[in-house]
Each structure stands twice: as structure tokens, then as C-alpha cells.
PDB file of C-alpha atoms and ligand atoms in Angstrom:
ATOM      1  CA  MET A   1     -46.793  -8.707  35.401  1.00 51.00           C
ATOM      2  CA  ALA A   2     -44.376 -10.775  33.421  1.00 75.00           C
ATOM      3  CA  ASP A   3     -40.959 -10.751  34.955  1.00 94.00           C
ATOM      4  CA  PHE A   4     -37.544 -12.235  34.491  1.00 97.00           C
ATOM      5  CA  LYS A   5     -35.140 -14.127  36.713  1.00 97.00           C
ATOM      6  CA  ARG A   6     -31.493 -13.472  37.362  1.00 98.00           C
ATOM      7  CA  ILE A   7     -29.373 -16.596  37.288  1.00 98.00           C
ATOM      8  CA  ASN A   8     -25.721 -17.240  38.056  1.00 98.00           C
ATOM      9  CA  THR A   9     -23.214 -18.902  35.773  1.00 98.00           C
ATOM     10  CA  LEU A  10     -23.651 -22.294  37.429  1.00 98.00           C
ATOM     11  CA  THR A  11     -27.393 -22.384  36.844  1.00 98.00           C
ATOM     12  CA  ALA A  12     -26.934 -21.062  33.327  1.00 98.00           C
ATOM     13  CA  HIS A  13     -24.326 -23.707  32.612  1.00 98.00           C
ATOM     14  CA  GLU A  14     -26.698 -26.432  33.745  1.00 98.00           C
ATOM     15  CA  LEU A  15     -29.396 -25.102  31.435  1.00 97.00           C
ATOM     16  CA  TRP A  16     -26.875 -24.868  28.621  1.00 98.00           C
ATOM     17  CA  GLU A  17     -25.490 -28.361  29.137  1.00 97.00           C
ATOM     18  CA  SER A  18     -28.911 -29.931  29.290  1.00 96.00           C
ATOM     19  CA  LYS A  19     -30.050 -27.828  26.335  1.00 93.00           C
ATOM     20  CA  GLN A  20     -33.015 -26.602  28.327  1.00 91.00           C
ATOM     21  CA  ALA A  21     -32.805 -22.999  27.208  1.00 97.00           C
ATOM     22  CA  ARG A  22     -32.153 -20.835  24.190  1.00 97.00           C
ATOM     23  CA  PHE A  23     -29.223 -18.517  24.814  1.00 98.00           C
ATOM     24  CA  VAL A  24     -29.332 -15.085  23.229  1.00 98.00           C
ATOM     25  CA  ASP A  25     -26.424 -12.665  23.270  1.00 98.00           C
ATOM     26  CA  ILE A  26     -27.104  -8.940  22.987  1.00 98.00           C
ATOM     27  CA  ARG A  27     -23.483  -7.751  22.801  1.00 98.00           C
ATOM     28  CA  ASP A  28     -22.069  -6.057  19.728  1.00 98.00           C
ATOM     29  CA  GLU A  29     -21.112  -8.083  16.701  1.00 97.00           C
ATOM     30  CA  ARG A  30     -17.368  -7.990  17.254  1.00 97.00           C
ATOM     31  CA  SER A  31     -17.588  -9.081  20.860  1.00 98.00           C
ATOM     32  CA  TYR A  32     -19.909 -11.911  19.926  1.00 98.00           C
ATOM     33  CA  ALA A  33     -17.630 -12.985  17.089  1.00 97.00           C
ATOM     34  CA  ALA A  34     -14.606 -12.941  19.367  1.00 97.00           C
ATOM     35  CA  ALA A  35     -16.144 -15.134  22.058  1.00 98.00           C
ATOM     36  CA  HIS A  36     -19.619 -16.449  22.719  1.00 98.00           C
ATOM     37  CA  ILE A  37     -21.445 -19.301  24.335  1.00 98.00           C
ATOM     38  CA  PRO A  38     -21.658 -22.172  21.840  1.00 98.00           C
ATOM     39  CA  GLY A  39     -25.152 -22.418  20.428  1.00 98.00           C
ATOM     40  CA  SER A  40     -26.089 -18.900  21.442  1.00 98.00           C
ATOM     41  CA  MET A  41     -27.471 -16.537  18.853  1.00 97.00           C
ATOM     42  CA  ARG A  42     -26.876 -12.831  18.618  1.00 98.00           C
ATOM     43  CA  LEU A  43     -30.119 -10.998  19.296  1.00 98.00           C
ATOM     44  CA  THR A  44     -30.531  -7.567  17.735  1.00 98.00           C
ATOM     45  CA  ASP A  45     -33.311  -5.078  17.092  1.00 97.00           C
ATOM     46  CA  ALA A  46     -33.369  -6.467  13.573  1.00 98.00           C
ATOM     47  CA  ASN A  47     -34.024 -10.102  14.459  1.00 98.00           C
ATOM     48  CA  VAL A  48     -35.843  -9.952  17.785  1.00 98.00           C
ATOM     49  CA  GLN A  49     -39.292 -10.086  16.206  1.00 97.00           C
ATOM     50  CA  GLN A  50     -38.430 -13.129  14.144  1.00 97.00           C
ATOM     51  CA  PHE A  51     -36.890 -14.741  17.204  1.00 97.00           C
ATOM     52  CA  LEU A  52     -40.099 -14.175  19.162  1.00 97.00           C
ATOM     53  CA  ASN A  53     -42.226 -15.503  16.327  1.00 96.00           C
ATOM     54  CA  GLU A  54     -40.222 -18.701  16.142  1.00 95.00           C
ATOM     55  CA  LEU A  55     -40.043 -19.305  19.862  1.00 95.00           C
ATOM     56  CA  ASP A  56     -42.127 -22.187  21.172  1.00 90.00           C
ATOM     57  CA  ASP A  57     -44.433 -21.386  24.064  1.00 84.00           C
ATOM     58  CA  ASN A  58     -42.420 -23.284  26.630  1.00 86.00           C
ATOM     59  CA  ASP A  59     -38.960 -22.327  25.385  1.00 92.00           C
ATOM     60  CA  GLU A  60     -36.831 -20.909  28.154  1.00 96.00           C
ATOM     61  CA  VAL A  61     -34.543 -18.025  27.210  1.00 98.00           C
ATOM     62  CA  VAL A  62     -31.300 -16.853  28.809  1.00 98.00           C
ATOM     63  CA  VAL A  63     -30.037 -13.378  27.903  1.00 98.00           C
ATOM     64  CA  VAL A  64     -26.297 -12.726  27.894  1.00 99.00           C
ATOM     65  CA  CYS A  65     -24.516  -9.362  27.773  1.00 98.00           C
ATOM     66  CA  TYR A  66     -21.089  -8.128  28.903  1.00 98.00           C
ATOM     67  CA  HIS A  67     -21.496  -7.957  32.677  1.00 98.00           C
ATOM     68  CA  GLY A  68     -25.116  -8.768  33.380  1.00 98.00           C
ATOM     69  CA  ASN A  69     -26.615  -5.294  33.453  1.00 98.00           C
ATOM     70  CA  SER A  70     -28.068  -4.592  30.029  1.00 98.00           C
ATOM     71  CA  SER A  71     -29.250  -8.198  29.776  1.00 98.00           C
ATOM     72  CA  GLN A  72     -31.733  -7.393  32.536  1.00 98.00           C
ATOM     73  CA  GLY A  73     -33.395  -4.758  30.384  1.00 98.00           C
ATOM     74  CA  ALA A  74     -33.505  -7.139  27.447  1.00 98.00           C
ATOM     75  CA  ALA A  75     -34.887  -9.937  29.618  1.00 98.00           C
ATOM     76  CA  GLN A  76     -37.569  -7.585  30.912  1.00 98.00           C
ATOM     77  CA  TYR A  77     -38.451  -6.655  27.361  1.00 97.00           C
ATOM     78  CA  LEU A  78     -38.739 -10.308  26.313  1.00 97.00           C
ATOM     79  CA  ALA A  79     -40.889 -11.034  29.353  1.00 97.00           C
ATOM     80  CA  HIS A  80     -43.214  -8.210  28.350  1.00 96.00           C
ATOM     81  CA  GLN A  81     -43.359  -9.656  24.868  1.00 95.00           C
ATOM     82  CA  GLY A  82     -44.762 -12.828  26.367  1.00 93.00           C
ATOM     83  CA  VAL A  83     -41.725 -15.040  26.897  1.00 96.00           C
ATOM     84  CA  GLU A  84     -42.803 -17.057  29.918  1.00 94.00           C
ATOM     85  CA  VAL A  85     -39.455 -18.086  31.357  1.00 96.00           C
ATOM     86  CA  VAL A  86     -36.644 -15.672  30.705  1.00 98.00           C
ATOM     87  CA  SER A  87     -33.441 -15.139  32.637  1.00 98.00           C
ATOM     88  CA  SER A  88     -30.597 -12.666  32.699  1.00 98.00           C
ATOM     89  CA  LEU A  89     -27.141 -14.119  33.221  1.00 98.00           C
ATOM     90  CA  ASP A  90     -25.518 -12.419  36.204  1.00 98.00           C
ATOM     91  CA  GLY A  91     -21.980 -11.341  35.391  1.00 98.00           C
ATOM     92  CA  GLY A  92     -22.626 -11.782  31.686  1.00 98.00           C
ATOM     93  CA  MET A  93     -20.139 -13.221  29.243  1.00 98.00           C
ATOM     94  CA  THR A  94     -17.273 -12.027  31.429  1.00 98.00           C
ATOM     95  CA  ALA A  95     -18.342 -14.236  34.321  1.00 98.00           C
ATOM     96  CA  TRP A  96     -19.193 -17.147  32.035  1.00 98.00           C
ATOM     97  CA  ALA A  97     -15.785 -17.066  30.343  1.00 98.00           C
ATOM     98  CA  GLN A  98     -14.051 -17.027  33.711  1.00 98.00           C
ATOM     99  CA  ALA A  99     -16.104 -19.871  35.096  1.00 98.00           C
ATOM    100  CA  PHE A 100     -16.250 -22.019  31.971  1.00 98.00           C
ATOM    101  CA  PRO A 101     -13.404 -21.110  29.621  1.00 98.00           C
ATOM    102  CA  GLU A 102     -13.854 -24.431  27.844  1.00 97.00           C
ATOM    103  CA  ALA A 103     -17.451 -23.508  27.011  1.00 98.00           C
ATOM    104  CA  VAL A 104     -16.575 -20.466  24.930  1.00 98.00           C
ATOM    105  CA  GLU A 105     -16.539 -20.435  21.158  1.00 97.00           C
ATOM    106  CA  ARG A 106     -13.846 -18.136  19.824  1.00 94.00           C
ATOM    107  CA  SER A 107     -13.237 -17.054  16.282  1.00 81.00           C
TER     108      SER A 107
HETATM  109  O1  THJ B   1     -23.108  -5.534  29.699  1.00 62.50           O
HETATM  110  S1  THJ B   1     -23.394  -4.601  30.732  1.00 62.50           S
HETATM  111  O2  THJ B   1     -24.596  -3.859  30.472  1.00 62.50           O
HETATM  112  O3  THJ B   1     -23.485  -5.268  32.001  1.00 62.50           O
HETATM  113  S2  THJ B   1     -21.938  -3.334  30.812  1.00 62.50           S
END
């Protein structure tokens, strides 16, 4: 069965820096607007289908939430939808912002 990985901020940062993965953020609009990973897109019920349609077969996806819990459910969902390599960021945006404050886009 399709499954997802859990990755830490360091691994996620490497993927981000080398542009090896698409980052999707499932937090609410205000939280995303306030601070998000540069280049990440906000994934919602409304755009998930389009996102999946446009994804290339070998695109790796990293799911970001607040603390790394709800992203696991979303990553599982994407895996079931056929995304081959999908990860959930452990610690979520909170951990990312602590580890890499310079890699946060704020509005
Ligand atoms: O974002 S969270 O589900 O980890 S609280």
C-alpha cells in the first residue's frame, strides 16, 4: 500500500534548497499568509485535485502543517491518490521556523 515518510527539518531543508520537492502547506490561510516556506503552495480541498492533476509522476511532495500531526493525514491521502514519494514534515512550520528563520516568507 502506498505510504508516506516522515522527515525532519534538516532533510526537508535539503530537499527545499535543492528544489527536489514540491512543498504544500495545509494550514489555514492566515497562518500561511503570516509565515510560510518560500515556494510552498497552500493546499486546500478546493485545489488538491488540480494539484494532483498537474503533478509530474516523479515529483516528490512535502506536506507542511502546524506541528507535524495533520500533515501525516494529508500525506497519507496524497499517497493513496498515487503520489509516489510524499513526506510529512515532523514538527511542521513551527519546527521549520525555529530551525531556519531565514527560510520563512512573512507578509
Ligand atoms: O498541525 S498539527 O496537526 O500538528 S496541530
